[in-house]
Amino acid sequence: TVVRLLHKRGLPVRGLLRPGETPPVAGLPYVYGDVRDAGSLRPLFEDAGADRIAVIHTAGIVGIADTPDPVMHDVNVNGTSTVAALCAEYGARMVYVSSVHAIPENGALRVLTETDAFSPEAVQGWYAKSKAEATRNVLAAVRERGLDAYEYQCGKGVTVGEATARAIGQAAAQAGIALSLHAPYFVNPANPEPDSQAKTAGYVLAACRVARWMGADRVVVHTGAIQKRTRQAALATARQCFRTLRHRCDEEGYQDILLCPETMGKINQLGDLEEVLTLCTEAEGLLPCVDFGHLYARSLGALDGPEAVERMLDQMVRELGVARASQFHSHFSKIAYTPRGGEARHLTFDQPDFGPDPAPLCEALARRGWSPRVICESAGTQDVDALWMKGAYLRALGETAEG
């Protein structure tokens, strides 16, 4: 069984049993419950580090009867929806085991082709109908509660072709996913050398061209290195550069693509929050990319927790006004830092040694009714941690509405 295999690999496992069932593997923690009863299932999720939970949902009733079976439908359809709702609530991954019987046969003996379009009307038999309906509901829940923003990386250069970019954009549009694009990492708006400024403009314009092919409406741009100059001198150069970049992008027909100067994680880089907000005052077509992990790292851990989050959001309002501030672009991850340099490496939400804590940001955004675009940059667990943040935001939003 799945439980035996996971246990053999040394992974922590919790099992769900119906009342009276005998545990298949002795010594493991089990919860007795019913997939149709959400209350009986909550012990599976609680006190287990919900952001690390993966629910493998195999429960179901199999039958070949010609007459409708209300219990089969209740377990296979409503029980699955109950499990999916709890996974969304707790920010857990869900692996749903459907059935080959949910795939339409079309009346011919042939090799079946998997599909993402399921309907109980397209299959024969009450078991098949229940699995088709349940599968359709799970896919609908994924689309409704899943991730809805993605940032395409051109960090090492703008090399993606037009056909690929347009295909990505079409797929994103069909799935309801908002796209942004990260310009090459090696731009340096703070470098006053004419050759460097020209290269930066070329990289940003190339990024905007790909963004247009994709249908992305935001391009994230690094703010640059200070080098051996003062911060004030570097900022003055970057301000002029971003004015020029915005003008050049407008001339090329990219008026609808926002340029997003990013807060940076290393202390010797231009790009604390005040500096990025100053850059964004140069033109309406500039919107801050606030990387809270970077700000945490360059402050050596000081910018963390509810008070720090509120101060940063208030600062954005003072500089940009509520309308622009509430739609800001953002990156988020926990980041390890060194005392002298700032950012060292990106981490996952699981590790406890470094921050920032994502919960205060999710709660503050919900409380203010803001809807920025947040891109998770965790190290290898972007999807899991992004879903955790979305779940925390939606829960806080619900509590705010109820309050």
Short mmCIF file of C-alpha atoms in Angstrom, two decimals:
data_model
loop_
_atom_site.label_atom_id
_atom_site.label_comp_id
_atom_site.label_asym_id
_atom_site.label_seq_id
_atom_site.Cartn_x
_atom_site.Cartn_y
_atom_site.Cartn_z
CA THR A 1 0.00 0.00 0.00
CA VAL A 2 0.96 3.66 -0.22
CA VAL A 3 1.34 3.81 3.57
CA ARG A 4 3.79 0.90 3.57
CA LEU A 5 5.89 2.37 0.78
CA LEU A 6 6.15 5.80 2.40
CA HIS A 7 6.93 4.27 5.79
CA LYS A 8 9.63 2.08 4.23
CA ARG A 9 11.28 5.20 2.84
CA GLY A 10 11.41 6.71 6.30
CA LEU A 11 8.87 9.44 5.63
CA PRO A 12 6.48 10.63 8.37
CA VAL A 13 3.03 9.21 7.64
CA ARG A 14 -0.43 9.63 9.10
CA GLY A 15 -3.22 7.35 8.00
CA LEU A 16 -7.00 7.69 7.87
CA LEU A 17 -9.06 4.68 8.89
CA ARG A 18 -12.77 4.12 9.12
CA PRO A 19 -13.99 3.32 12.63
CA GLY A 20 -13.26 -0.32 13.41
CA GLU A 21 -10.62 -0.81 10.70
CA THR A 22 -7.31 -2.50 11.54
CA PRO A 23 -4.17 -0.42 10.88
CA PRO A 24 -2.24 -1.79 7.87
CA VAL A 25 1.13 -0.83 9.40
CA ALA A 26 1.58 -1.07 13.16
CA GLY A 27 3.14 1.79 15.10
CA LEU A 28 2.05 4.65 12.85
CA PRO A 29 -0.32 7.41 13.93
CA TYR A 30 -3.83 6.96 12.56
CA VAL A 31 -6.95 9.08 12.62
CA TYR A 32 -10.37 7.43 12.60
CA GLY A 33 -12.84 9.36 10.53
CA ASP A 34 -14.97 9.66 7.42
CA VAL A 35 -14.03 11.59 4.27
CA ARG A 36 -17.53 13.08 4.26
CA ASP A 37 -17.03 14.59 7.72
CA ALA A 38 -14.59 17.52 7.70
CA GLY A 39 -14.41 17.63 11.49
CA SER A 40 -13.19 14.06 11.70
CA LEU A 41 -10.41 14.81 9.20
CA ARG A 42 -8.94 17.90 10.84
CA PRO A 43 -6.62 15.91 13.16
CA LEU A 44 -4.81 14.76 10.01
CA PHE A 45 -3.81 18.36 9.29
CA GLU A 46 -3.40 19.91 12.71
CA ASP A 47 -0.09 20.05 14.62
CA ALA A 48 1.78 18.61 11.67
CA GLY A 49 3.34 21.63 9.98
CA ALA A 50 0.59 22.07 7.41
CA ASP A 51 2.87 23.66 4.82
CA ARG A 52 4.68 20.30 4.55
CA ILE A 53 1.60 18.08 4.26
CA ALA A 54 0.86 16.11 1.11
CA VAL A 55 -2.50 14.35 1.15
CA ILE A 56 -2.73 11.26 -1.06
CA HIS A 57 -6.45 10.75 -1.48
CA THR A 58 -7.22 7.16 -2.49
CA ALA A 59 -10.44 6.62 -0.52
CA GLY A 60 -13.45 5.55 -2.55
CA ILE A 61 -16.13 2.95 -3.10
CA VAL A 62 -15.87 0.73 -6.17
CA GLY A 63 -18.97 -0.88 -7.62
CA ILE A 64 -20.42 -2.32 -10.83
CA ALA A 65 -24.12 -2.13 -9.97
CA ASP A 66 -26.51 -0.84 -12.61
CA THR A 67 -28.58 1.09 -10.08
CA PRO A 68 -27.55 4.37 -8.45
CA ASP A 69 -25.71 4.03 -5.13
CA PRO A 70 -26.18 7.19 -3.01
CA VAL A 71 -23.42 6.18 -0.57
CA MET A 72 -20.94 5.63 -3.41
CA HIS A 73 -21.72 9.06 -4.80
CA ASP A 74 -21.49 10.66 -1.36
CA VAL A 75 -18.08 9.13 -0.63
CA ASN A 76 -16.52 9.42 -4.07
CA VAL A 77 -17.81 12.89 -4.95
CA ASN A 78 -18.68 14.77 -1.76
CA GLY A 79 -15.91 13.11 0.25
CA THR A 80 -13.33 14.12 -2.34
CA SER A 81 -14.60 17.70 -2.33
CA THR A 82 -14.34 17.75 1.47
CA VAL A 83 -10.73 16.60 1.35
CA ALA A 84 -9.89 19.13 -1.38
CA ALA A 85 -11.42 21.97 0.63
CA LEU A 86 -9.39 21.05 3.72
CA CYS A 87 -6.19 20.88 1.66
CA ALA A 88 -6.91 24.39 0.38
CA GLU A 89 -7.69 25.62 3.88
CA TYR A 90 -4.48 24.23 5.38
CA GLY A 91 -2.27 24.95 2.38
CA ALA A 92 -1.52 21.25 1.84
CA ARG A 93 -0.71 19.49 -1.40
CA MET A 94 -3.28 17.02 -2.66
CA VAL A 95 -2.60 14.00 -4.84
CA TYR A 96 -5.96 12.72 -6.06
CA VAL A 97 -6.16 9.14 -7.35
CA SER A 98 -8.89 9.08 -9.97
CA SER A 99 -9.78 6.09 -12.16
CA VAL A 100 -9.40 5.00 -15.75
CA HIS A 101 -13.19 4.66 -15.72
CA ALA A 102 -13.47 8.46 -15.52
CA ILE A 103 -12.03 8.73 -19.06
CA PRO A 104 -14.63 8.61 -21.87
CA GLU A 105 -14.44 5.44 -23.96
CA ASN A 106 -16.51 6.73 -26.89
CA GLY A 107 -17.86 3.24 -27.52
CA ALA A 108 -14.80 1.85 -29.31
CA LEU A 109 -12.08 -0.60 -28.32
CA ARG A 110 -8.97 1.55 -28.43
CA VAL A 111 -6.11 2.87 -26.36
CA LEU A 112 -7.53 5.56 -24.09
CA THR A 113 -6.08 9.03 -24.21
CA GLU A 114 -5.87 10.99 -20.98
CA THR A 115 -7.90 14.17 -20.86
CA ASP A 116 -8.48 17.14 -18.61
CA ALA A 117 -12.18 17.35 -19.54
CA PHE A 118 -14.26 15.04 -17.34
CA SER A 119 -18.03 14.68 -17.24
CA PRO A 120 -20.30 12.06 -15.65
CA GLU A 121 -22.49 12.29 -18.77
CA ALA A 122 -19.60 11.07 -20.94
CA VAL A 123 -19.07 7.72 -19.17
CA GLN A 124 -21.12 4.62 -18.42
CA GLY A 125 -21.82 3.12 -15.01
CA TRP A 126 -22.43 4.75 -11.64
CA TYR A 127 -18.90 4.19 -10.37
CA ALA A 128 -17.44 5.76 -13.50
CA LYS A 129 -19.85 8.67 -13.23
CA SER A 130 -18.90 9.30 -9.59
CA LYS A 131 -15.16 9.28 -10.40
CA ALA A 132 -15.63 11.54 -13.41
CA GLU A 133 -17.63 14.04 -11.37
CA ALA A 134 -15.11 13.95 -8.52
CA THR A 135 -12.18 14.44 -10.92
CA ARG A 136 -13.93 17.37 -12.58
CA ASN A 137 -14.52 18.95 -9.16
CA VAL A 138 -10.88 18.51 -8.13
CA LEU A 139 -9.64 20.18 -11.32
CA ALA A 140 -12.11 23.03 -10.80
CA ALA A 141 -10.85 23.49 -7.23
CA VAL A 142 -7.27 23.59 -8.49
CA ARG A 143 -8.13 26.30 -10.98
CA GLU A 144 -10.10 28.26 -8.39
CA ARG A 145 -7.65 28.00 -5.49
CA GLY A 146 -4.41 27.39 -7.34
CA LEU A 147 -1.58 29.78 -8.14
CA ASP A 148 -2.45 32.62 -10.47
CA ALA A 149 0.82 34.48 -11.07
CA TYR A 150 4.13 33.45 -12.65
CA GLU A 151 7.36 35.28 -13.35
CA TYR A 152 9.41 34.19 -16.36
CA GLN A 153 13.14 34.38 -15.72
CA CYS A 154 15.45 36.02 -18.22
CA GLY A 155 18.05 36.52 -15.51
CA LYS A 156 20.89 35.07 -17.56
CA GLY A 157 19.89 36.75 -20.78
CA VAL A 158 16.92 37.30 -23.07
CA THR A 159 17.16 34.16 -25.20
CA VAL A 160 13.59 32.90 -25.51
CA GLY A 161 12.18 32.91 -29.04
CA GLU A 162 8.94 34.48 -30.16
CA ALA A 163 7.11 31.19 -30.79
CA THR A 164 7.95 29.86 -27.33
CA ALA A 165 7.06 33.15 -25.66
CA ARG A 166 3.69 33.32 -27.40
CA ALA A 167 2.94 29.69 -26.49
CA ILE A 168 3.70 30.41 -22.83
CA GLY A 169 1.49 33.46 -22.94
CA GLN A 170 -1.39 31.56 -24.53
CA ALA A 171 -1.19 28.78 -21.93
CA ALA A 172 -1.06 31.33 -19.11
CA ALA A 173 -4.05 33.22 -20.47
CA GLN A 174 -6.10 30.02 -20.74
CA ALA A 175 -5.25 29.16 -17.12
CA GLY A 176 -5.93 32.68 -15.84
CA ILE A 177 -2.30 33.26 -14.81
CA ALA A 178 -0.86 36.77 -14.71
CA LEU A 179 2.66 36.94 -16.13
CA SER A 180 5.63 39.10 -15.29
CA LEU A 181 9.20 38.84 -16.55
CA HIS A 182 12.57 39.35 -14.86
CA ALA A 183 15.09 41.30 -16.91
CA PRO A 184 18.73 40.08 -16.99
CA TYR A 185 20.51 40.23 -13.65
CA PHE A 186 23.53 42.04 -15.08
CA VAL A 187 21.80 45.35 -15.82
CA ASN A 188 23.25 48.22 -13.81
CA PRO A 189 21.19 51.43 -13.90
CA ALA A 190 23.52 52.93 -11.26
CA ASN A 191 26.61 52.75 -13.47
CA PRO A 192 27.18 56.15 -15.15
CA GLU A 193 29.38 54.83 -17.97
CA PRO A 194 27.65 55.44 -21.33
CA ASP A 195 28.43 51.92 -22.58
CA SER A 196 26.90 50.39 -19.43
CA GLN A 197 23.81 52.60 -19.72
CA ALA A 198 23.35 51.59 -23.36
CA LYS A 199 23.64 47.89 -22.50
CA THR A 200 21.14 48.25 -19.67
CA ALA A 201 18.66 49.92 -22.02
CA GLY A 202 19.16 47.17 -24.59
CA TYR A 203 18.55 44.42 -22.05
CA VAL A 204 15.41 46.08 -20.70
CA LEU A 205 13.97 46.75 -24.16
CA ALA A 206 14.65 43.13 -25.15
CA ALA A 207 12.87 42.00 -21.98
CA CYS A 208 9.89 44.19 -22.83
CA ARG A 209 9.75 42.74 -26.34
CA VAL A 210 9.49 39.20 -24.92
CA ALA A 211 7.01 40.41 -22.30
CA ARG A 212 4.82 41.75 -25.11
CA TRP A 213 4.94 38.38 -26.91
CA MET A 214 3.94 36.63 -23.68
CA GLY A 215 1.31 39.10 -22.59
CA ALA A 216 3.30 39.93 -19.44
CA ASP A 217 2.54 43.35 -18.04
CA ARG A 218 5.48 43.82 -15.64
CA VAL A 219 9.26 43.66 -16.09
CA VAL A 220 11.41 43.47 -12.96
CA VAL A 221 14.72 45.35 -13.14
CA HIS A 222 17.64 45.26 -10.71
CA THR A 223 18.69 48.68 -9.45
CA GLY A 224 22.46 48.22 -9.71
CA ALA A 225 25.69 48.16 -7.73
CA ILE A 226 27.10 51.20 -5.95
CA GLN A 227 30.70 50.24 -6.77
CA LYS A 228 33.10 52.86 -5.35
CA ARG A 229 30.63 55.73 -5.43
CA THR A 230 28.48 57.24 -2.73
CA ARG A 231 24.91 55.98 -2.38
CA GLN A 232 23.64 59.45 -3.26
CA ALA A 233 25.64 59.54 -6.50
CA ALA A 234 24.57 56.03 -7.47
CA LEU A 235 20.93 56.87 -6.75
CA ALA A 236 21.11 60.02 -8.87
CA THR A 237 22.47 58.00 -11.80
CA ALA A 238 19.80 55.32 -11.36
CA ARG A 239 17.04 57.94 -11.23
CA GLN A 240 18.13 59.38 -14.56
CA CYS A 241 18.50 55.88 -16.00
CA PHE A 242 14.98 54.81 -15.02
CA ARG A 243 13.56 58.04 -16.45
CA THR A 244 15.32 57.23 -19.71
CA LEU A 245 14.26 53.58 -19.63
CA ARG A 246 10.63 54.54 -19.13
CA HIS A 247 10.84 57.04 -21.99
CA ARG A 248 12.54 54.55 -24.32
CA CYS A 249 10.00 51.84 -23.51
CA ASP A 250 7.15 54.25 -24.20
CA GLU A 251 8.70 55.22 -27.54
CA GLU A 252 8.92 51.55 -28.51
CA GLY A 253 5.23 51.01 -27.78
CA TYR A 254 5.56 49.35 -24.37
CA GLN A 255 3.55 51.94 -22.45
CA ASP A 256 1.37 49.23 -20.91
CA ILE A 257 4.31 47.29 -19.47
CA LEU A 258 5.33 48.48 -16.02
CA LEU A 259 9.01 48.58 -15.10
CA CYS A 260 9.55 47.38 -11.54
CA PRO A 261 12.80 48.42 -9.81
CA GLU A 262 13.61 45.73 -7.25
CA THR A 263 14.79 46.07 -3.66
CA MET A 264 18.12 44.24 -3.36
CA GLY A 265 19.52 41.91 -0.73
CA LYS A 266 23.21 42.80 -0.53
CA ILE A 267 24.30 45.80 1.48
CA ASN A 268 26.68 47.09 -1.23
CA GLN A 269 23.87 47.24 -3.79
CA LEU A 270 21.58 50.14 -4.45
CA GLY A 271 18.05 49.19 -3.56
CA ASP A 272 16.80 49.60 -0.02
CA LEU A 273 13.10 50.40 0.19
CA GLU A 274 13.55 54.17 0.37
CA GLU A 275 15.82 54.16 -2.69
CA VAL A 276 13.45 52.01 -4.77
CA LEU A 277 10.46 54.16 -3.84
CA THR A 278 12.46 57.24 -4.84
CA LEU A 279 13.13 55.67 -8.23
CA CYS A 280 9.43 54.96 -8.66
CA THR A 281 8.53 58.62 -8.16
CA GLU A 282 10.26 59.40 -11.46
CA ALA A 283 7.32 58.17 -13.58
CA GLU A 284 3.86 56.63 -13.26
CA GLY A 285 5.03 53.64 -15.31
CA LEU A 286 7.43 52.60 -12.54
CA LEU A 287 6.12 50.31 -9.78
CA PRO A 288 8.24 48.94 -6.93
CA CYS A 289 9.18 45.28 -6.76
CA VAL A 290 9.46 44.90 -3.00
CA ASP A 291 11.45 41.80 -2.16
CA PHE A 292 10.79 41.29 1.55
CA GLY A 293 13.45 38.60 1.82
CA HIS A 294 16.03 41.00 0.39
CA LEU A 295 15.03 43.75 2.80
CA TYR A 296 15.21 41.30 5.70
CA ALA A 297 18.70 40.19 4.63
CA ARG A 298 20.16 43.65 4.03
CA SER A 299 18.78 44.81 7.40
CA LEU A 300 20.43 41.75 9.01
CA GLY A 301 17.08 40.46 10.20
CA ALA A 302 15.66 43.72 11.53
CA LEU A 303 12.86 44.02 8.95
CA ASP A 304 10.72 41.14 10.17
CA GLY A 305 7.44 40.80 12.02
CA PRO A 306 4.14 42.70 12.07
CA GLU A 307 5.49 46.11 13.09
CA ALA A 308 8.18 46.10 10.42
CA VAL A 309 5.68 45.06 7.76
CA GLU A 310 3.29 47.85 8.70
CA ARG A 311 6.10 50.43 8.62
CA MET A 312 7.15 49.33 5.14
CA LEU A 313 3.60 49.37 3.76
CA ASP A 314 2.97 52.79 5.34
CA GLN A 315 6.17 54.09 3.76
CA MET A 316 4.95 52.93 0.36
CA VAL A 317 1.69 54.80 0.84
CA ARG A 318 3.49 58.02 1.80
CA GLU A 319 5.68 57.92 -1.30
CA LEU A 320 3.28 56.52 -3.92
CA GLY A 321 -0.26 56.91 -2.61
CA VAL A 322 -2.64 54.08 -1.77
CA ALA A 323 -3.73 53.37 -5.36
CA ARG A 324 -0.21 52.56 -6.61
CA ALA A 325 1.07 51.10 -3.34
CA SER A 326 -1.77 48.59 -3.07
CA GLN A 327 -0.86 47.06 -6.45
CA PHE A 328 2.89 46.77 -5.90
CA HIS A 329 4.94 43.89 -7.28
CA SER A 330 6.68 41.62 -4.78
CA HIS A 331 9.10 38.76 -4.32
CA PHE A 332 9.10 36.73 -1.13
CA SER A 333 11.32 34.03 0.34
CA LYS A 334 13.21 33.34 3.50
CA ILE A 335 16.85 34.30 3.04
CA ALA A 336 20.04 33.52 4.95
CA TYR A 337 22.37 36.47 5.42
CA THR A 338 25.91 37.20 6.54
CA PRO A 339 26.69 39.99 9.03
CA ARG A 340 28.84 41.96 6.62
CA GLY A 341 27.29 41.30 3.21
CA GLY A 342 23.57 40.75 3.61
CA GLU A 343 21.92 38.19 1.33
CA ALA A 344 23.66 34.81 1.17
CA ARG A 345 21.11 32.31 -0.20
CA HIS A 346 17.41 31.64 -0.59
CA LEU A 347 15.76 29.12 1.74
CA THR A 348 12.42 27.34 2.17
CA PHE A 349 9.64 28.18 4.59
CA ASP A 350 10.40 24.94 6.47
CA GLN A 351 13.71 26.11 7.91
CA PRO A 352 13.44 27.96 11.24
CA ASP A 353 16.75 29.83 11.44
CA PHE A 354 16.13 32.78 9.13
CA GLY A 355 13.16 34.87 8.10
CA PRO A 356 11.21 36.80 7.23
CA ASP A 357 8.00 35.29 8.54
CA PRO A 358 5.42 35.37 5.70
CA ALA A 359 2.35 35.41 7.97
CA PRO A 360 2.47 39.11 9.03
CA LEU A 361 2.64 40.25 5.41
CA CYS A 362 -0.31 38.06 4.36
CA GLU A 363 -2.37 39.32 7.29
CA ALA A 364 -1.47 42.97 6.72
CA LEU A 365 -2.32 42.84 3.01
CA ALA A 366 -5.69 41.24 3.75
CA ARG A 367 -6.45 43.73 6.49
CA ARG A 368 -5.74 46.64 4.13
CA GLY A 369 -7.63 45.04 1.25
CA TRP A 370 -4.52 45.25 -0.96
CA SER A 371 -3.92 42.91 -3.89
CA PRO A 372 -0.26 43.09 -4.93
CA ARG A 373 1.29 40.44 -7.17
CA VAL A 374 3.51 38.26 -4.99
CA ILE A 375 6.04 35.88 -6.55
CA CYS A 376 7.48 33.23 -4.23
CA GLU A 377 11.22 32.67 -4.67
CA SER A 378 11.81 29.88 -2.14
CA ALA A 379 14.67 27.50 -2.93
CA GLY A 380 12.96 24.65 -4.77
CA THR A 381 9.60 24.85 -2.99
CA GLN A 382 8.15 27.87 -4.76
CA ASP A 383 4.81 26.20 -5.44
CA VAL A 384 4.33 24.82 -1.93
CA ASP A 385 5.32 28.04 -0.19
CA ALA A 386 3.34 30.20 -2.62
CA LEU A 387 0.23 28.15 -1.91
CA TRP A 388 0.88 28.55 1.81
CA MET A 389 1.00 32.33 1.37
CA LYS A 390 -2.14 32.40 -0.75
CA GLY A 391 -3.96 30.26 1.78
CA ALA A 392 -2.85 32.50 4.65
CA TYR A 393 -3.94 35.60 2.72
CA LEU A 394 -7.36 34.14 1.85
CA ARG A 395 -7.93 32.99 5.44
CA ALA A 396 -7.01 36.44 6.74
CA LEU A 397 -9.24 38.04 4.11
CA GLY A 398 -12.15 35.89 5.29
CA GLU A 399 -11.54 36.77 8.90
CA THR A 400 -11.38 40.46 8.00
CA ALA A 401 -14.72 40.23 6.16
CA GLU A 402 -16.33 38.41 9.08
CA GLY A 403 -14.96 40.94 11.54
#
